[in-house]
């Protein structure tokens, strides 16, 4: 759930050339704050896919050796990032496995983003990277996913409702992504 300063109706925009630039800036800030905790910093989610319509919120995945909630929260809080408190922002099920994670919101007034700390090698890391790489590779899937998100945002502007409706559609998309991965031999990029 968003913090009070993040409330706004869902709006899906054309891909913005600024998104990769914003990611690089955020990645540098996060690497500096987390030091050796950050094994890799990945641009994930819809803003990481050129040509894909998306909400103007950059998703960043930080691969860590292990989730250390107290230490990593302190490191990010020192630069203004806020840990999202909901239980679903501490664990997620991916590939049938429960995976630990932490999700952070940006400092108040900063560029909208979600920072996901996930354990390197986990199925949730793979899920985020497969989503990105499949949509980068498949023009039809990318166009269809963008059109779906636009229609959904127009009819369901509440973020929580939007997410609840989008989740099962994401599972369908990921079924196609898994077939693509098997056909192409796709593997998780090295950290």
PDB file of C-alpha atoms in Angstrom:
ATOM      1  CA  UNK A   1       0.000   0.000   0.000  1.00  0.00           C
ATOM      2  CA  UNK A   2       1.244   3.467  -0.691  1.00  0.00           C
ATOM      3  CA  UNK A   3       2.314   5.871   2.022  1.00  0.00           C
ATOM      4  CA  UNK A   4       0.090   8.989   2.321  1.00  0.00           C
ATOM      5  CA  UNK A   5       2.433  11.048   0.119  1.00  0.00           C
ATOM      6  CA  UNK A   6       2.152   8.446  -2.669  1.00  0.00           C
ATOM      7  CA  UNK A   7      -1.601   8.434  -3.188  1.00  0.00           C
ATOM      8  CA  UNK A   8      -2.786   9.160  -6.708  1.00  0.00           C
ATOM      9  CA  UNK A   9      -5.036   7.407  -9.216  1.00  0.00           C
ATOM     10  CA  UNK A  10      -3.320   4.788 -11.375  1.00  0.00           C
ATOM     11  CA  UNK A  11      -2.109   6.262 -14.649  1.00  0.00           C
ATOM     12  CA  UNK A  12      -0.345   4.228 -17.331  1.00  0.00           C
ATOM     13  CA  UNK A  13       1.940   6.247 -19.619  1.00  0.00           C
ATOM     14  CA  UNK A  14       3.789   5.591 -22.849  1.00  0.00           C
ATOM     15  CA  UNK A  15       7.337   4.382 -22.225  1.00  0.00           C
ATOM     16  CA  UNK A  16       9.461   7.325 -21.101  1.00  0.00           C
ATOM     17  CA  UNK A  17      13.128   7.598 -22.182  1.00  0.00           C
ATOM     18  CA  UNK A  18      13.878   9.033 -18.725  1.00  0.00           C
ATOM     19  CA  UNK A  19      13.051   5.763 -16.927  1.00  0.00           C
ATOM     20  CA  UNK A  20      16.399   3.995 -17.599  1.00  0.00           C
ATOM     21  CA  UNK A  21      18.219   7.201 -16.616  1.00  0.00           C
ATOM     22  CA  UNK A  22      16.219   7.397 -13.383  1.00  0.00           C
ATOM     23  CA  UNK A  23      17.019   3.742 -12.699  1.00  0.00           C
ATOM     24  CA  UNK A  24      20.769   4.304 -13.135  1.00  0.00           C
ATOM     25  CA  UNK A  25      20.678   7.211 -10.690  1.00  0.00           C
ATOM     26  CA  UNK A  26      18.698   5.147  -8.155  1.00  0.00           C
ATOM     27  CA  UNK A  27      21.018   2.167  -8.617  1.00  0.00           C
ATOM     28  CA  UNK A  28      24.021   4.326  -7.790  1.00  0.00           C
ATOM     29  CA  UNK A  29      22.355   5.690  -4.663  1.00  0.00           C
ATOM     30  CA  UNK A  30      21.366   2.191  -3.528  1.00  0.00           C
ATOM     31  CA  UNK A  31      24.804   0.697  -4.187  1.00  0.00           C
ATOM     32  CA  UNK A  32      26.347   3.509  -2.153  1.00  0.00           C
ATOM     33  CA  UNK A  33      23.964   2.997   0.758  1.00  0.00           C
ATOM     34  CA  UNK A  34      24.007  -0.809   0.810  1.00  0.00           C
ATOM     35  CA  UNK A  35      27.673  -1.382   0.002  1.00  0.00           C
ATOM     36  CA  UNK A  36      28.514  -5.094  -0.021  1.00  0.00           C
ATOM     37  CA  UNK A  37      24.904  -6.063   0.692  1.00  0.00           C
ATOM     38  CA  UNK A  38      24.056  -5.219  -2.957  1.00  0.00           C
ATOM     39  CA  UNK A  39      25.303  -8.131  -5.078  1.00  0.00           C
ATOM     40  CA  UNK A  40      23.447  -6.783  -8.132  1.00  0.00           C
ATOM     41  CA  UNK A  41      20.980  -3.998  -8.830  1.00  0.00           C
ATOM     42  CA  UNK A  42      18.472  -4.724 -11.606  1.00  0.00           C
ATOM     43  CA  UNK A  43      15.953  -2.525 -13.387  1.00  0.00           C
ATOM     44  CA  UNK A  44      12.786  -4.653 -13.346  1.00  0.00           C
ATOM     45  CA  UNK A  45       9.075  -4.161 -13.889  1.00  0.00           C
ATOM     46  CA  UNK A  46       7.381  -2.436 -16.773  1.00  0.00           C
ATOM     47  CA  UNK A  47       9.584   0.681 -16.795  1.00  0.00           C
ATOM     48  CA  UNK A  48      12.542  -1.604 -17.617  1.00  0.00           C
ATOM     49  CA  UNK A  49      10.989  -2.684 -20.936  1.00  0.00           C
ATOM     50  CA  UNK A  50      11.550  -0.259 -23.842  1.00  0.00           C
ATOM     51  CA  UNK A  51       8.282   0.433 -25.628  1.00  0.00           C
ATOM     52  CA  UNK A  52       6.054  -0.831 -22.816  1.00  0.00           C
ATOM     53  CA  UNK A  53       3.450   1.456 -21.280  1.00  0.00           C
ATOM     54  CA  UNK A  54       3.785   1.639 -17.498  1.00  0.00           C
ATOM     55  CA  UNK A  55       2.976   3.505 -14.318  1.00  0.00           C
ATOM     56  CA  UNK A  56       5.575   6.206 -13.653  1.00  0.00           C
ATOM     57  CA  UNK A  57       7.168   4.222 -10.829  1.00  0.00           C
ATOM     58  CA  UNK A  58      10.608   2.680 -11.334  1.00  0.00           C
ATOM     59  CA  UNK A  59      10.985  -0.826  -9.914  1.00  0.00           C
ATOM     60  CA  UNK A  60      14.447  -1.746  -8.703  1.00  0.00           C
ATOM     61  CA  UNK A  61      15.521  -5.208  -7.586  1.00  0.00           C
ATOM     62  CA  UNK A  62      18.548  -5.457  -5.321  1.00  0.00           C
ATOM     63  CA  UNK A  63      19.950  -8.964  -5.099  1.00  0.00           C
ATOM     64  CA  UNK A  64      21.346  -9.619  -1.627  1.00  0.00           C
ATOM     65  CA  UNK A  65      23.067 -12.674  -0.139  1.00  0.00           C
ATOM     66  CA  UNK A  66      20.457 -12.823   2.612  1.00  0.00           C
ATOM     67  CA  UNK A  67      17.654 -10.570   3.767  1.00  0.00           C
ATOM     68  CA  UNK A  68      18.764  -8.872   6.986  1.00  0.00           C
ATOM     69  CA  UNK A  69      15.743  -6.724   7.806  1.00  0.00           C
ATOM     70  CA  UNK A  70      17.270  -4.752  10.667  1.00  0.00           C
ATOM     71  CA  UNK A  71      20.605  -3.951   9.016  1.00  0.00           C
ATOM     72  CA  UNK A  72      19.313  -3.307   5.493  1.00  0.00           C
ATOM     73  CA  UNK A  73      16.398  -1.223   6.754  1.00  0.00           C
ATOM     74  CA  UNK A  74      18.809   0.901   8.789  1.00  0.00           C
ATOM     75  CA  UNK A  75      21.122   1.423   5.800  1.00  0.00           C
ATOM     76  CA  UNK A  76      18.266   2.544   3.556  1.00  0.00           C
ATOM     77  CA  UNK A  77      16.503   4.557   6.260  1.00  0.00           C
ATOM     78  CA  UNK A  78      19.730   6.544   6.657  1.00  0.00           C
ATOM     79  CA  UNK A  79      19.118   7.949   3.157  1.00  0.00           C
ATOM     80  CA  UNK A  80      15.355   8.394   3.622  1.00  0.00           C
ATOM     81  CA  UNK A  81      13.929   5.161   2.166  1.00  0.00           C
ATOM     82  CA  UNK A  82      10.912   3.748   4.023  1.00  0.00           C
ATOM     83  CA  UNK A  83      10.272   0.038   4.453  1.00  0.00           C
ATOM     84  CA  UNK A  84       6.766  -0.898   3.402  1.00  0.00           C
ATOM     85  CA  UNK A  85       5.095  -2.479   6.470  1.00  0.00           C
ATOM     86  CA  UNK A  86       2.559  -4.872   4.941  1.00  0.00           C
ATOM     87  CA  UNK A  87       3.189  -8.633   5.288  1.00  0.00           C
ATOM     88  CA  UNK A  88       3.143  -9.115   1.481  1.00  0.00           C
ATOM     89  CA  UNK A  89       6.129  -6.757   1.320  1.00  0.00           C
ATOM     90  CA  UNK A  90       8.161  -9.181   3.475  1.00  0.00           C
ATOM     91  CA  UNK A  91       7.455 -12.486   1.716  1.00  0.00           C
ATOM     92  CA  UNK A  92       6.164 -13.616  -1.644  1.00  0.00           C
ATOM     93  CA  UNK A  93       5.488 -16.983  -3.216  1.00  0.00           C
ATOM     94  CA  UNK A  94       7.308 -17.638  -6.458  1.00  0.00           C
ATOM     95  CA  UNK A  95       7.819 -20.972  -8.160  1.00  0.00           C
ATOM     96  CA  UNK A  96       5.838 -22.558  -5.322  1.00  0.00           C
ATOM     97  CA  UNK A  97       8.380 -21.361  -2.743  1.00  0.00           C
ATOM     98  CA  UNK A  98       7.937 -18.725  -0.067  1.00  0.00           C
ATOM     99  CA  UNK A  99      10.694 -16.157  -0.513  1.00  0.00           C
ATOM    100  CA  UNK A 100      11.859 -13.500   1.930  1.00  0.00           C
ATOM    101  CA  UNK A 101      12.066  -9.950   0.679  1.00  0.00           C
ATOM    102  CA  UNK A 102      11.896  -6.323   1.777  1.00  0.00           C
ATOM    103  CA  UNK A 103      10.246  -3.519  -0.198  1.00  0.00           C
ATOM    104  CA  UNK A 104      11.068   0.150   0.268  1.00  0.00           C
ATOM    105  CA  UNK A 105       9.390   3.371  -0.818  1.00  0.00           C
ATOM    106  CA  UNK A 106      11.450   6.419  -1.744  1.00  0.00           C
ATOM    107  CA  UNK A 107      12.112   9.335   0.575  1.00  0.00           C
ATOM    108  CA  UNK A 108       9.220  11.793   0.824  1.00  0.00           C
ATOM    109  CA  UNK A 109       9.193  14.007  -2.262  1.00  0.00           C
ATOM    110  CA  UNK A 110      11.664  11.831  -4.218  1.00  0.00           C
ATOM    111  CA  UNK A 111      11.135  10.122  -7.554  1.00  0.00           C
ATOM    112  CA  UNK A 112       8.460   7.382  -7.325  1.00  0.00           C
ATOM    113  CA  UNK A 113      10.001   3.942  -7.064  1.00  0.00           C
ATOM    114  CA  UNK A 114       9.770   0.572  -5.365  1.00  0.00           C
ATOM    115  CA  UNK A 115      12.994  -1.010  -4.176  1.00  0.00           C
ATOM    116  CA  UNK A 116      12.756  -4.793  -3.784  1.00  0.00           C
ATOM    117  CA  UNK A 117      15.505  -6.548  -1.805  1.00  0.00           C
ATOM    118  CA  UNK A 118      15.476 -10.239  -2.746  1.00  0.00           C
ATOM    119  CA  UNK A 119      17.871 -13.075  -2.002  1.00  0.00           C
ATOM    120  CA  UNK A 120      20.131 -13.850  -4.970  1.00  0.00           C
ATOM    121  CA  UNK A 121      19.294 -17.179  -6.560  1.00  0.00           C
ATOM    122  CA  UNK A 122      15.693 -17.124  -5.330  1.00  0.00           C
ATOM    123  CA  UNK A 123      12.799 -17.929  -7.640  1.00  0.00           C
ATOM    124  CA  UNK A 124      11.387 -14.439  -7.064  1.00  0.00           C
ATOM    125  CA  UNK A 125      14.594 -12.929  -8.511  1.00  0.00           C
ATOM    126  CA  UNK A 126      14.185 -15.183 -11.542  1.00  0.00           C
ATOM    127  CA  UNK A 127      10.501 -14.211 -11.895  1.00  0.00           C
ATOM    128  CA  UNK A 128      11.279 -10.472 -12.034  1.00  0.00           C
ATOM    129  CA  UNK A 129      14.079 -10.906 -14.575  1.00  0.00           C
ATOM    130  CA  UNK A 130      12.108 -13.334 -16.746  1.00  0.00           C
ATOM    131  CA  UNK A 131       9.145 -10.925 -16.823  1.00  0.00           C
ATOM    132  CA  UNK A 132      11.466  -8.144 -18.023  1.00  0.00           C
ATOM    133  CA  UNK A 133      13.441 -10.158 -20.551  1.00  0.00           C
ATOM    134  CA  UNK A 134      10.407 -11.890 -22.068  1.00  0.00           C
ATOM    135  CA  UNK A 135       8.601  -8.603 -22.649  1.00  0.00           C
ATOM    136  CA  UNK A 136      11.775  -7.083 -24.089  1.00  0.00           C
ATOM    137  CA  UNK A 137      12.009  -9.983 -26.564  1.00  0.00           C
ATOM    138  CA  UNK A 138       8.373 -10.476 -27.637  1.00  0.00           C
ATOM    139  CA  UNK A 139       6.766  -7.541 -29.465  1.00  0.00           C
ATOM    140  CA  UNK A 140       3.269  -9.040 -29.474  1.00  0.00           C
ATOM    141  CA  UNK A 141       3.327  -9.830 -25.758  1.00  0.00           C
ATOM    142  CA  UNK A 142       4.699  -6.355 -24.987  1.00  0.00           C
ATOM    143  CA  UNK A 143       2.002  -4.569 -27.016  1.00  0.00           C
ATOM    144  CA  UNK A 144      -0.764  -6.766 -25.570  1.00  0.00           C
ATOM    145  CA  UNK A 145       0.443  -6.312 -21.979  1.00  0.00           C
ATOM    146  CA  UNK A 146       0.661  -2.544 -22.412  1.00  0.00           C
ATOM    147  CA  UNK A 147      -2.840  -2.375 -23.920  1.00  0.00           C
ATOM    148  CA  UNK A 148      -4.234  -4.502 -21.085  1.00  0.00           C
ATOM    149  CA  UNK A 149      -2.665  -2.225 -18.442  1.00  0.00           C
ATOM    150  CA  UNK A 150      -3.998   0.901 -20.138  1.00  0.00           C
ATOM    151  CA  UNK A 151      -7.550  -0.475 -20.216  1.00  0.00           C
ATOM    152  CA  UNK A 152      -7.282  -1.630 -16.630  1.00  0.00           C
ATOM    153  CA  UNK A 153      -5.992   1.735 -15.376  1.00  0.00           C
ATOM    154  CA  UNK A 154      -8.813   3.551 -17.171  1.00  0.00           C
ATOM    155  CA  UNK A 155     -11.486   1.412 -15.528  1.00  0.00           C
ATOM    156  CA  UNK A 156      -9.821   0.747 -12.138  1.00  0.00           C
ATOM    157  CA  UNK A 157      -7.895   3.823 -10.929  1.00  0.00           C
ATOM    158  CA  UNK A 158      -7.436   2.565  -7.336  1.00  0.00           C
ATOM    159  CA  UNK A 159      -3.922   1.086  -6.945  1.00  0.00           C
ATOM    160  CA  UNK A 160      -4.916  -1.782  -4.641  1.00  0.00           C
ATOM    161  CA  UNK A 161      -7.807  -2.838  -6.887  1.00  0.00           C
ATOM    162  CA  UNK A 162      -5.626  -2.458  -9.992  1.00  0.00           C
ATOM    163  CA  UNK A 163      -3.012  -4.759  -8.447  1.00  0.00           C
ATOM    164  CA  UNK A 164      -5.577  -7.368  -7.415  1.00  0.00           C
ATOM    165  CA  UNK A 165      -6.972  -7.572 -10.942  1.00  0.00           C
ATOM    166  CA  UNK A 166      -3.555  -7.499 -12.622  1.00  0.00           C
ATOM    167  CA  UNK A 167      -2.102 -10.363 -10.504  1.00  0.00           C
ATOM    168  CA  UNK A 168      -3.943 -13.270 -12.186  1.00  0.00           C
ATOM    169  CA  UNK A 169      -3.272 -11.773 -15.633  1.00  0.00           C
ATOM    170  CA  UNK A 170       0.427 -11.647 -14.732  1.00  0.00           C
ATOM    171  CA  UNK A 171       0.313 -15.392 -14.032  1.00  0.00           C
ATOM    172  CA  UNK A 172      -1.039 -15.989 -17.545  1.00  0.00           C
ATOM    173  CA  UNK A 173       1.689 -13.777 -19.021  1.00  0.00           C
ATOM    174  CA  UNK A 174       4.342 -15.647 -17.044  1.00  0.00           C
ATOM    175  CA  UNK A 175       3.113 -18.985 -18.406  1.00  0.00           C
ATOM    176  CA  UNK A 176       4.006 -17.707 -21.874  1.00  0.00           C
ATOM    177  CA  UNK A 177       7.296 -16.344 -20.517  1.00  0.00           C
ATOM    178  CA  UNK A 178       8.197 -19.776 -19.130  1.00  0.00           C
ATOM    179  CA  UNK A 179       7.542 -21.376 -22.531  1.00  0.00           C
ATOM    180  CA  UNK A 180       9.737 -18.714 -24.148  1.00  0.00           C
ATOM    181  CA  UNK A 181      12.497 -19.350 -21.593  1.00  0.00           C
ATOM    182  CA  UNK A 182      12.419 -23.100 -22.298  1.00  0.00           C
ATOM    183  CA  UNK A 183      12.450 -22.555 -26.073  1.00  0.00           C
ATOM    184  CA  UNK A 184      15.302 -20.028 -26.044  1.00  0.00           C
ATOM    185  CA  UNK A 185      17.415 -21.431 -23.202  1.00  0.00           C
ATOM    186  CA  UNK A 186      17.023 -18.166 -21.252  1.00  0.00           C
ATOM    187  CA  UNK A 187      18.867 -18.084 -17.925  1.00  0.00           C
ATOM    188  CA  UNK A 188      19.011 -15.546 -15.095  1.00  0.00           C
ATOM    189  CA  UNK A 189      21.676 -12.953 -15.949  1.00  0.00           C
ATOM    190  CA  UNK A 190      24.725 -13.110 -13.688  1.00  0.00           C
ATOM    191  CA  UNK A 191      24.845 -10.847 -10.663  1.00  0.00           C
TER     192      UNK A 191
END
